[in-house]
Amino acid sequence: MLLRRSTPALAALALTTGLLGAPAAASAAPDHELPFSCAEQWTGTTRAQHRPSSHAVDFNRDRDLGRLVVASTGGVVSRVEDTGDKGYGKWVRIDHPGGYSTVYAHLRVQWVVPGQFVDQGVPVGRVGATGGVTGAHLHYEQRRGSLVERPLFHQAAITYGLRTTSQNCPDVPLGGDWDGDGADDVAVFRRDVGAGTFEMYSPEQGRPSVRLGRASDLPVTGDWDGDGVTDHGVRRQAARLFLLRTADGLVARKRIGRLRDLPVTGDWDGNGTTDIGLWRPADTRFRLLRADGTFEVVRLGTRSAQPLTGDWDGNGTTDLGVFDAATATFTLRTVSADGQVTLASVLLGSGTDLPVTGDWNGDGVTDVGVWSPWTATFTLRVAPSPRAARRGATPELRAVTFGRPR
């Protein structure tokens, strides 16, 4: 379904003091999918003496050692532990709204750090045989408080012993100038069957999909060749590899950073071409790759923040920012010509929304927005010009429904 509608300003929202609304409280059970990539088939079993509960699941399939384990729904990593050759071995717990949590145990490797936000479908590690086990498998739990409950996947209780196909195929919100008209539109990266697919929104006509990378890759966008049109890219965590595709179909490869780093992109030097960079949750530092191969390092945010970039002041170079899902707050960092750093805050959306940025009106200044996974609706905030703001103008909020709801 595709719908676009514009509304007048709905609420006064100043960069430093405005408020759209407090994050919505979430008490309902999260909408979980199988903790494996889109369309993979796994069999979940249990037994009466299964510890800590017969509701826990042991997942297996042929040649499962080293297979990717992904988050069954979004949340904040609360524990990353290693109990050696006993118990869970290498394991991860992710907390979700409403007092719910999930456990992923006997992992071969862990790809997340405590405090980090992970979205549904994002890798958290690989299937292993660590801890007190006799063979490789994923031990998985869904908990409410300390109680292990019978897992629900795609809103249906698991049938133990039955091979199940993963429907963990979520959309990820993005923004970009797909037609080179100077204004950004929205898009989604779909964690699809066997590959990742970029779906771009156009108010006039549909745009062809672009397939790139794997469903488990992390999507990025940017103008890699400086032609004024946004291109597509992904970062593959396991290989620490950026794959950057231009309109002619050529894909450049760049290996940088560490396995747990998250990708960011921007025009760090203002030359009209997008560069790549990283945000490291472990130390909350951006590492921006310069043309000479060195990194500019900037600390910003907390481990639970989600990194983002944009030209917040319209000076032609990309600035940094973070989004805190717990408070639905954007923190936007700018640097003046004399080196003075300014941090501004924007409150937008609810605590379950995902952030997106783009120049929605083509004025050269990047705006912020959020996307609701449950309604597939973008809420795009368009700030007034400085002159209009001095006359009392307030931000405009535009709603665009695009993508697949979860």
PDB file of C-alpha atoms in Angstrom, residues 77-326:
ATOM      1  CA  VAL A  77      21.262  -5.628  24.638  1.00  0.00           C
ATOM      2  CA  SER A  78      21.386  -6.084  28.415  1.00  0.00           C
ATOM      3  CA  ARG A  79      23.914  -8.926  28.795  1.00  0.00           C
ATOM      4  CA  VAL A  80      26.791 -10.375  26.772  1.00  0.00           C
ATOM      5  CA  GLU A  81      28.334 -13.206  28.756  1.00  0.00           C
ATOM      6  CA  ASP A  82      30.653 -16.199  28.408  1.00  0.00           C
ATOM      7  CA  THR A  83      30.328 -19.047  30.936  1.00  0.00           C
ATOM      8  CA  GLY A  84      33.053 -21.121  29.333  1.00  0.00           C
ATOM      9  CA  ASP A  85      32.322 -24.836  28.860  1.00  0.00           C
ATOM     10  CA  LYS A  86      29.322 -24.800  31.214  1.00  0.00           C
ATOM     11  CA  GLY A  87      25.798 -23.418  31.068  1.00  0.00           C
ATOM     12  CA  TYR A  88      24.936 -21.069  28.199  1.00  0.00           C
ATOM     13  CA  GLY A  89      28.537 -20.618  27.032  1.00  0.00           C
ATOM     14  CA  LYS A  90      28.602 -17.458  24.937  1.00  0.00           C
ATOM     15  CA  TRP A  91      25.187 -15.865  25.209  1.00  0.00           C
ATOM     16  CA  VAL A  92      23.289 -12.611  24.687  1.00  0.00           C
ATOM     17  CA  ARG A  93      20.150 -11.201  26.268  1.00  0.00           C
ATOM     18  CA  ILE A  94      18.114  -8.453  24.598  1.00  0.00           C
ATOM     19  CA  ASP A  95      15.512  -6.476  26.555  1.00  0.00           C
ATOM     20  CA  HIS A  96      12.296  -5.357  24.886  1.00  0.00           C
ATOM     21  CA  PRO A  97       9.542  -2.927  25.953  1.00  0.00           C
ATOM     22  CA  GLY A  98       7.026  -4.090  28.553  1.00  0.00           C
ATOM     23  CA  GLY A  99       9.420  -6.198  30.626  1.00  0.00           C
ATOM     24  CA  TYR A 100      10.061  -8.780  27.901  1.00  0.00           C
ATOM     25  CA  SER A 101      13.451 -10.175  26.890  1.00  0.00           C
ATOM     26  CA  THR A 102      15.033 -12.815  24.656  1.00  0.00           C
ATOM     27  CA  VAL A 103      18.061 -15.054  25.201  1.00  0.00           C
ATOM     28  CA  TYR A 104      20.412 -16.389  22.501  1.00  0.00           C
ATOM     29  CA  ALA A 105      22.812 -19.009  23.883  1.00  0.00           C
ATOM     30  CA  HIS A 106      25.685 -21.367  22.933  1.00  0.00           C
ATOM     31  CA  LEU A 107      26.878 -18.836  20.369  1.00  0.00           C
ATOM     32  CA  ARG A 108      30.135 -19.205  18.510  1.00  0.00           C
ATOM     33  CA  VAL A 109      30.690 -15.430  18.490  1.00  0.00           C
ATOM     34  CA  GLN A 110      28.818 -12.422  19.864  1.00  0.00           C
ATOM     35  CA  TRP A 111      28.484  -9.357  17.625  1.00  0.00           C
ATOM     36  CA  VAL A 112      26.906  -6.910  20.069  1.00  0.00           C
ATOM     37  CA  VAL A 113      27.870  -5.099  23.272  1.00  0.00           C
ATOM     38  CA  PRO A 114      25.829  -4.386  26.425  1.00  0.00           C
ATOM     39  CA  GLY A 115      23.667  -1.300  26.078  1.00  0.00           C
ATOM     40  CA  GLN A 116      23.539  -1.441  22.277  1.00  0.00           C
ATOM     41  CA  PHE A 117      20.223  -1.040  20.415  1.00  0.00           C
ATOM     42  CA  VAL A 118      19.543  -3.723  17.810  1.00  0.00           C
ATOM     43  CA  ASP A 119      16.668  -3.737  15.358  1.00  0.00           C
ATOM     44  CA  GLN A 120      14.744  -6.814  14.275  1.00  0.00           C
ATOM     45  CA  GLY A 121      16.731  -8.870  11.758  1.00  0.00           C
ATOM     46  CA  VAL A 122      20.145  -7.453  12.757  1.00  0.00           C
ATOM     47  CA  PRO A 123      22.812 -10.125  13.453  1.00  0.00           C
ATOM     48  CA  VAL A 124      23.719 -10.696  17.102  1.00  0.00           C
ATOM     49  CA  GLY A 125      26.146 -13.597  16.566  1.00  0.00           C
ATOM     50  CA  ARG A 126      26.629 -17.036  15.037  1.00  0.00           C
ATOM     51  CA  VAL A 127      25.349 -20.476  16.012  1.00  0.00           C
ATOM     52  CA  GLY A 128      27.947 -22.311  18.088  1.00  0.00           C
ATOM     53  CA  ALA A 129      28.544 -25.173  20.481  1.00  0.00           C
ATOM     54  CA  THR A 130      29.840 -23.275  23.515  1.00  0.00           C
ATOM     55  CA  GLY A 131      28.831 -24.048  27.081  1.00  0.00           C
ATOM     56  CA  GLY A 132      27.359 -27.306  28.329  1.00  0.00           C
ATOM     57  CA  VAL A 133      26.295 -28.828  25.014  1.00  0.00           C
ATOM     58  CA  THR A 134      27.024 -31.941  22.952  1.00  0.00           C
ATOM     59  CA  GLY A 135      26.534 -30.317  19.558  1.00  0.00           C
ATOM     60  CA  ALA A 136      25.931 -27.054  17.741  1.00  0.00           C
ATOM     61  CA  HIS A 137      22.529 -25.402  18.073  1.00  0.00           C
ATOM     62  CA  LEU A 138      20.886 -22.145  19.149  1.00  0.00           C
ATOM     63  CA  HIS A 139      19.238 -22.170  22.568  1.00  0.00           C
ATOM     64  CA  TYR A 140      16.550 -19.480  22.500  1.00  0.00           C
ATOM     65  CA  GLU A 141      14.153 -18.126  25.107  1.00  0.00           C
ATOM     66  CA  GLN A 142      11.371 -15.564  25.219  1.00  0.00           C
ATOM     67  CA  ARG A 143      10.923 -14.205  28.738  1.00  0.00           C
ATOM     68  CA  ARG A 144       8.477 -11.972  30.561  1.00  0.00           C
ATOM     69  CA  GLY A 145      10.308 -10.858  33.645  1.00  0.00           C
ATOM     70  CA  SER A 146      12.028 -13.990  34.934  1.00  0.00           C
ATOM     71  CA  LEU A 147       9.411 -16.351  33.470  1.00  0.00           C
ATOM     72  CA  VAL A 148      10.265 -18.249  30.279  1.00  0.00           C
ATOM     73  CA  GLU A 149       7.168 -18.328  28.062  1.00  0.00           C
ATOM     74  CA  ARG A 150       6.250 -20.481  25.097  1.00  0.00           C
ATOM     75  CA  PRO A 151       7.648 -18.559  22.138  1.00  0.00           C
ATOM     76  CA  LEU A 152       5.415 -16.761  19.676  1.00  0.00           C
ATOM     77  CA  PHE A 153       6.681 -16.278  16.129  1.00  0.00           C
ATOM     78  CA  HIS A 154       4.660 -14.218  13.671  1.00  0.00           C
ATOM     79  CA  GLN A 155       2.013 -14.030  16.424  1.00  0.00           C
ATOM     80  CA  ALA A 156       1.602 -17.825  16.586  1.00  0.00           C
ATOM     81  CA  ALA A 157       2.893 -20.215  19.247  1.00  0.00           C
ATOM     82  CA  ILE A 158       5.743 -22.427  18.128  1.00  0.00           C
ATOM     83  CA  THR A 159       5.013 -26.043  17.241  1.00  0.00           C
ATOM     84  CA  TYR A 160       7.937 -27.983  18.663  1.00  0.00           C
ATOM     85  CA  GLY A 161       9.522 -30.496  16.304  1.00  0.00           C
ATOM     86  CA  LEU A 162       8.132 -28.832  13.168  1.00  0.00           C
ATOM     87  CA  ARG A 163      10.372 -27.225  10.575  1.00  0.00           C
ATOM     88  CA  THR A 164       9.492 -23.537  10.414  1.00  0.00           C
ATOM     89  CA  THR A 165      10.320 -20.903   7.798  1.00  0.00           C
ATOM     90  CA  SER A 166      11.636 -17.610   9.122  1.00  0.00           C
ATOM     91  CA  GLN A 167       9.525 -14.556   8.361  1.00  0.00           C
ATOM     92  CA  ASN A 168      12.188 -12.283   9.819  1.00  0.00           C
ATOM     93  CA  CYS A 169      12.148 -10.079   6.696  1.00  0.00           C
ATOM     94  CA  PRO A 170      11.687  -6.538   8.068  1.00  0.00           C
ATOM     95  CA  ASP A 171      11.974  -3.243   6.232  1.00  0.00           C
ATOM     96  CA  VAL A 172      14.557  -0.662   7.338  1.00  0.00           C
ATOM     97  CA  PRO A 173      13.765   3.047   6.709  1.00  0.00           C
ATOM     98  CA  LEU A 174      16.063   5.226   4.577  1.00  0.00           C
ATOM     99  CA  GLY A 175      16.132   8.578   2.809  1.00  0.00           C
ATOM    100  CA  GLY A 176      17.757   9.722  -0.428  1.00  0.00           C
ATOM    101  CA  ASP A 177      17.502  11.809  -3.589  1.00  0.00           C
ATOM    102  CA  TRP A 178      16.669   9.042  -6.067  1.00  0.00           C
ATOM    103  CA  ASP A 179      15.924  11.342  -9.037  1.00  0.00           C
ATOM    104  CA  GLY A 180      18.500  14.097  -8.531  1.00  0.00           C
ATOM    105  CA  ASP A 181      15.939  16.885  -8.065  1.00  0.00           C
ATOM    106  CA  GLY A 182      17.631  18.182  -4.922  1.00  0.00           C
ATOM    107  CA  ALA A 183      15.004  16.908  -2.470  1.00  0.00           C
ATOM    108  CA  ASP A 184      15.093  13.596  -0.659  1.00  0.00           C
ATOM    109  CA  ASP A 185      12.355  10.987  -0.657  1.00  0.00           C
ATOM    110  CA  VAL A 186      11.965   7.945   1.540  1.00  0.00           C
ATOM    111  CA  ALA A 187      12.849   4.331   0.878  1.00  0.00           C
ATOM    112  CA  VAL A 188      13.192   1.016   2.674  1.00  0.00           C
ATOM    113  CA  PHE A 189      15.813  -1.697   2.664  1.00  0.00           C
ATOM    114  CA  ARG A 190      13.960  -4.998   2.699  1.00  0.00           C
ATOM    115  CA  ARG A 191      15.654  -7.961   4.343  1.00  0.00           C
ATOM    116  CA  ASP A 192      14.383 -10.180   1.573  1.00  0.00           C
ATOM    117  CA  VAL A 193      14.664 -13.822   0.552  1.00  0.00           C
ATOM    118  CA  GLY A 194      18.322 -14.476  -0.252  1.00  0.00           C
ATOM    119  CA  ALA A 195      19.292 -10.821  -0.658  1.00  0.00           C
ATOM    120  CA  GLY A 196      18.709  -7.256   0.401  1.00  0.00           C
ATOM    121  CA  THR A 197      16.374  -5.119  -1.710  1.00  0.00           C
ATOM    122  CA  PHE A 198      16.134  -1.319  -1.807  1.00  0.00           C
ATOM    123  CA  GLU A 199      12.591  -0.081  -2.505  1.00  0.00           C
ATOM    124  CA  MET A 200      12.418   3.631  -3.329  1.00  0.00           C
ATOM    125  CA  TYR A 201       9.309   5.761  -2.961  1.00  0.00           C
ATOM    126  CA  SER A 202       8.359   8.201  -5.694  1.00  0.00           C
ATOM    127  CA  PRO A 203       5.224  10.382  -5.552  1.00  0.00           C
ATOM    128  CA  GLU A 204       4.944  10.405  -9.344  1.00  0.00           C
ATOM    129  CA  GLN A 205       5.709   6.832 -10.359  1.00  0.00           C
ATOM    130  CA  GLY A 206       7.217   3.682  -8.998  1.00  0.00           C
ATOM    131  CA  ARG A 207      10.949   3.221  -9.132  1.00  0.00           C
ATOM    132  CA  PRO A 208      12.683  -0.050  -9.892  1.00  0.00           C
ATOM    133  CA  SER A 209      13.953  -2.048  -6.956  1.00  0.00           C
ATOM    134  CA  VAL A 210      17.692  -2.439  -6.452  1.00  0.00           C
ATOM    135  CA  ARG A 211      19.001  -5.720  -5.057  1.00  0.00           C
ATOM    136  CA  LEU A 212      22.298  -5.522  -3.242  1.00  0.00           C
ATOM    137  CA  GLY A 213      24.016  -7.582  -0.616  1.00  0.00           C
ATOM    138  CA  ARG A 214      22.446 -10.037   1.785  1.00  0.00           C
ATOM    139  CA  ALA A 215      19.361  -9.800   3.940  1.00  0.00           C
ATOM    140  CA  SER A 216      21.545  -9.566   7.050  1.00  0.00           C
ATOM    141  CA  ASP A 217      23.689  -6.671   5.749  1.00  0.00           C
ATOM    142  CA  LEU A 218      23.363  -3.153   7.180  1.00  0.00           C
ATOM    143  CA  PRO A 219      22.108  -0.659   4.543  1.00  0.00           C
ATOM    144  CA  VAL A 220      23.674   2.713   3.740  1.00  0.00           C
ATOM    145  CA  THR A 221      23.043   5.374   1.110  1.00  0.00           C
ATOM    146  CA  GLY A 222      25.147   8.133  -0.443  1.00  0.00           C
ATOM    147  CA  ASP A 223      26.261   9.830  -3.639  1.00  0.00           C
ATOM    148  CA  TRP A 224      29.376   7.718  -4.248  1.00  0.00           C
ATOM    149  CA  ASP A 225      30.193   9.251  -7.664  1.00  0.00           C
ATOM    150  CA  GLY A 226      29.145  12.883  -7.056  1.00  0.00           C
ATOM    151  CA  ASP A 227      26.474  13.006  -9.792  1.00  0.00           C
ATOM    152  CA  GLY A 228      23.764  14.423  -7.519  1.00  0.00           C
ATOM    153  CA  VAL A 229      21.772  11.171  -7.314  1.00  0.00           C
ATOM    154  CA  THR A 230      21.751   8.992  -4.216  1.00  0.00           C
ATOM    155  CA  ASP A 231      23.224   5.517  -4.628  1.00  0.00           C
ATOM    156  CA  HIS A 232      22.922   2.372  -2.534  1.00  0.00           C
ATOM    157  CA  GLY A 233      25.287   0.417  -0.350  1.00  0.00           C
ATOM    158  CA  VAL A 234      25.580  -2.083   2.479  1.00  0.00           C
ATOM    159  CA  ARG A 235      28.088  -3.072   5.130  1.00  0.00           C
ATOM    160  CA  ARG A 236      28.680  -6.755   5.784  1.00  0.00           C
ATOM    161  CA  GLN A 237      29.665  -7.099   9.427  1.00  0.00           C
ATOM    162  CA  ALA A 238      31.362 -10.491   9.212  1.00  0.00           C
ATOM    163  CA  ALA A 239      33.734  -9.239   6.510  1.00  0.00           C
ATOM    164  CA  ARG A 240      33.974  -5.625   7.799  1.00  0.00           C
ATOM    165  CA  LEU A 241      33.173  -4.754   4.180  1.00  0.00           C
ATOM    166  CA  PHE A 242      31.330  -1.853   2.533  1.00  0.00           C
ATOM    167  CA  LEU A 243      29.718  -2.629  -0.843  1.00  0.00           C
ATOM    168  CA  LEU A 244      28.907   0.639  -2.663  1.00  0.00           C
ATOM    169  CA  ARG A 245      26.851   0.453  -5.876  1.00  0.00           C
ATOM    170  CA  THR A 246      26.623   3.299  -8.412  1.00  0.00           C
ATOM    171  CA  ALA A 247      23.897   3.796 -11.025  1.00  0.00           C
ATOM    172  CA  ASP A 248      25.911   1.944 -13.672  1.00  0.00           C
ATOM    173  CA  GLY A 249      25.756  -1.204 -11.544  1.00  0.00           C
ATOM    174  CA  LEU A 250      29.427  -1.201 -10.574  1.00  0.00           C
ATOM    175  CA  VAL A 251      30.123  -2.103  -6.952  1.00  0.00           C
ATOM    176  CA  ALA A 252      33.138  -0.725  -5.095  1.00  0.00           C
ATOM    177  CA  ARG A 253      34.420  -2.614  -2.060  1.00  0.00           C
ATOM    178  CA  LYS A 254      36.077  -1.095   0.976  1.00  0.00           C
ATOM    179  CA  ARG A 255      37.138  -2.993   4.089  1.00  0.00           C
ATOM    180  CA  ILE A 256      37.499  -0.906   7.248  1.00  0.00           C
ATOM    181  CA  GLY A 257      36.804  -1.055  10.944  1.00  0.00           C
ATOM    182  CA  ARG A 258      35.909  -3.829  13.335  1.00  0.00           C
ATOM    183  CA  LEU A 259      33.218  -6.477  13.211  1.00  0.00           C
ATOM    184  CA  ARG A 260      30.954  -4.756  15.770  1.00  0.00           C
ATOM    185  CA  ASP A 261      31.146  -1.312  14.122  1.00  0.00           C
ATOM    186  CA  LEU A 262      28.012   0.217  12.588  1.00  0.00           C
ATOM    187  CA  PRO A 263      28.214   2.023   9.222  1.00  0.00           C
ATOM    188  CA  VAL A 264      27.663   5.747   8.628  1.00  0.00           C
ATOM    189  CA  THR A 265      28.080   7.831   5.483  1.00  0.00           C
ATOM    190  CA  GLY A 266      28.436  11.520   4.670  1.00  0.00           C
ATOM    191  CA  ASP A 267      30.326  14.181   2.759  1.00  0.00           C
ATOM    192  CA  TRP A 268      32.921  14.872   5.438  1.00  0.00           C
ATOM    193  CA  ASP A 269      34.958  17.378   3.357  1.00  0.00           C
ATOM    194  CA  GLY A 270      32.188  19.081   1.363  1.00  0.00           C
ATOM    195  CA  ASN A 271      33.450  18.016  -2.081  1.00  0.00           C
ATOM    196  CA  GLY A 272      30.070  16.705  -3.262  1.00  0.00           C
ATOM    197  CA  THR A 273      30.954  13.010  -2.944  1.00  0.00           C
ATOM    198  CA  THR A 274      29.797  10.824  -0.072  1.00  0.00           C
ATOM    199  CA  ASP A 275      32.410   9.172   2.117  1.00  0.00           C
ATOM    200  CA  ILE A 276      32.107   6.273   4.556  1.00  0.00           C
ATOM    201  CA  GLY A 277      32.661   5.964   8.274  1.00  0.00           C
ATOM    202  CA  LEU A 278      31.818   3.947  11.361  1.00  0.00           C
ATOM    203  CA  TRP A 279      30.191   4.317  14.750  1.00  0.00           C
ATOM    204  CA  ARG A 280      31.506   2.023  17.469  1.00  0.00           C
ATOM    205  CA  PRO A 281      28.894   1.264  20.167  1.00  0.00           C
ATOM    206  CA  ALA A 282      31.565   0.000  22.568  1.00  0.00           C
ATOM    207  CA  ASP A 283      33.110   3.472  22.944  1.00  0.00           C
ATOM    208  CA  THR A 284      30.355   5.644  21.327  1.00  0.00           C
ATOM    209  CA  ARG A 285      32.803   7.158  18.861  1.00  0.00           C
ATOM    210  CA  PHE A 286      32.351   8.023  15.186  1.00  0.00           C
ATOM    211  CA  ARG A 287      35.321   7.250  12.942  1.00  0.00           C
ATOM    212  CA  LEU A 288      35.090   9.194   9.691  1.00  0.00           C
ATOM    213  CA  LEU A 289      37.335   7.992   6.871  1.00  0.00           C
ATOM    214  CA  ARG A 290      39.148  10.859   5.178  1.00  0.00           C
ATOM    215  CA  ALA A 291      40.515  10.919   1.628  1.00  0.00           C
ATOM    216  CA  ASP A 292      44.069  10.461   2.912  1.00  0.00           C
ATOM    217  CA  GLY A 293      43.116   7.220   4.691  1.00  0.00           C
ATOM    218  CA  THR A 294      43.115   8.670   8.201  1.00  0.00           C
ATOM    219  CA  PHE A 295      40.136   8.814  10.543  1.00  0.00           C
ATOM    220  CA  GLU A 296      38.578  11.759  12.317  1.00  0.00           C
ATOM    221  CA  VAL A 297      37.290  10.478  15.667  1.00  0.00           C
ATOM    222  CA  VAL A 298      34.290  12.115  17.362  1.00  0.00           C
ATOM    223  CA  ARG A 299      32.581  10.923  20.525  1.00  0.00           C
ATOM    224  CA  LEU A 300      28.804  11.314  20.619  1.00  0.00           C
ATOM    225  CA  GLY A 301      25.843   9.556  22.177  1.00  0.00           C
ATOM    226  CA  THR A 302      25.448   6.501  24.379  1.00  0.00           C
ATOM    227  CA  ARG A 303      25.669   2.790  23.614  1.00  0.00           C
ATOM    228  CA  SER A 304      21.891   2.570  23.167  1.00  0.00           C
ATOM    229  CA  ALA A 305      21.871   5.410  20.616  1.00  0.00           C
ATOM    230  CA  GLN A 306      21.442   4.916  16.889  1.00  0.00           C
ATOM    231  CA  PRO A 307      23.982   6.832  14.763  1.00  0.00           C
ATOM    232  CA  LEU A 308      22.858   9.156  11.972  1.00  0.00           C
ATOM    233  CA  THR A 309      24.290  11.886   9.780  1.00  0.00           C
ATOM    234  CA  GLY A 310      23.119  14.965   7.895  1.00  0.00           C
ATOM    235  CA  ASP A 311      23.933  18.549   6.990  1.00  0.00           C
ATOM    236  CA  TRP A 312      22.032  20.147   9.878  1.00  0.00           C
ATOM    237  CA  ASP A 313      23.235  23.707   9.170  1.00  0.00           C
ATOM    238  CA  GLY A 314      23.321  23.685   5.355  1.00  0.00           C
ATOM    239  CA  ASN A 315      27.024  24.496   5.013  1.00  0.00           C
ATOM    240  CA  GLY A 316      27.705  21.710   2.508  1.00  0.00           C
ATOM    241  CA  THR A 317      29.465  19.273   4.835  1.00  0.00           C
ATOM    242  CA  THR A 318      27.858  16.393   6.706  1.00  0.00           C
ATOM    243  CA  ASP A 319      27.379  16.611  10.454  1.00  0.00           C
ATOM    244  CA  LEU A 320      26.826  13.866  13.029  1.00  0.00           C
ATOM    245  CA  GLY A 321      23.915  12.913  15.233  1.00  0.00           C
ATOM    246  CA  VAL A 322      22.323  10.144  17.284  1.00  0.00           C
ATOM    247  CA  PHE A 323      18.784   9.010  18.067  1.00  0.00           C
ATOM    248  CA  ASP A 324      17.843   7.773  21.524  1.00  0.00           C
ATOM    249  CA  ALA A 325      14.869   5.414  21.152  1.00  0.00           C
ATOM    250  CA  ALA A 326      14.129   5.400  24.888  1.00  0.00           C
TER     251      ALA A 326
END
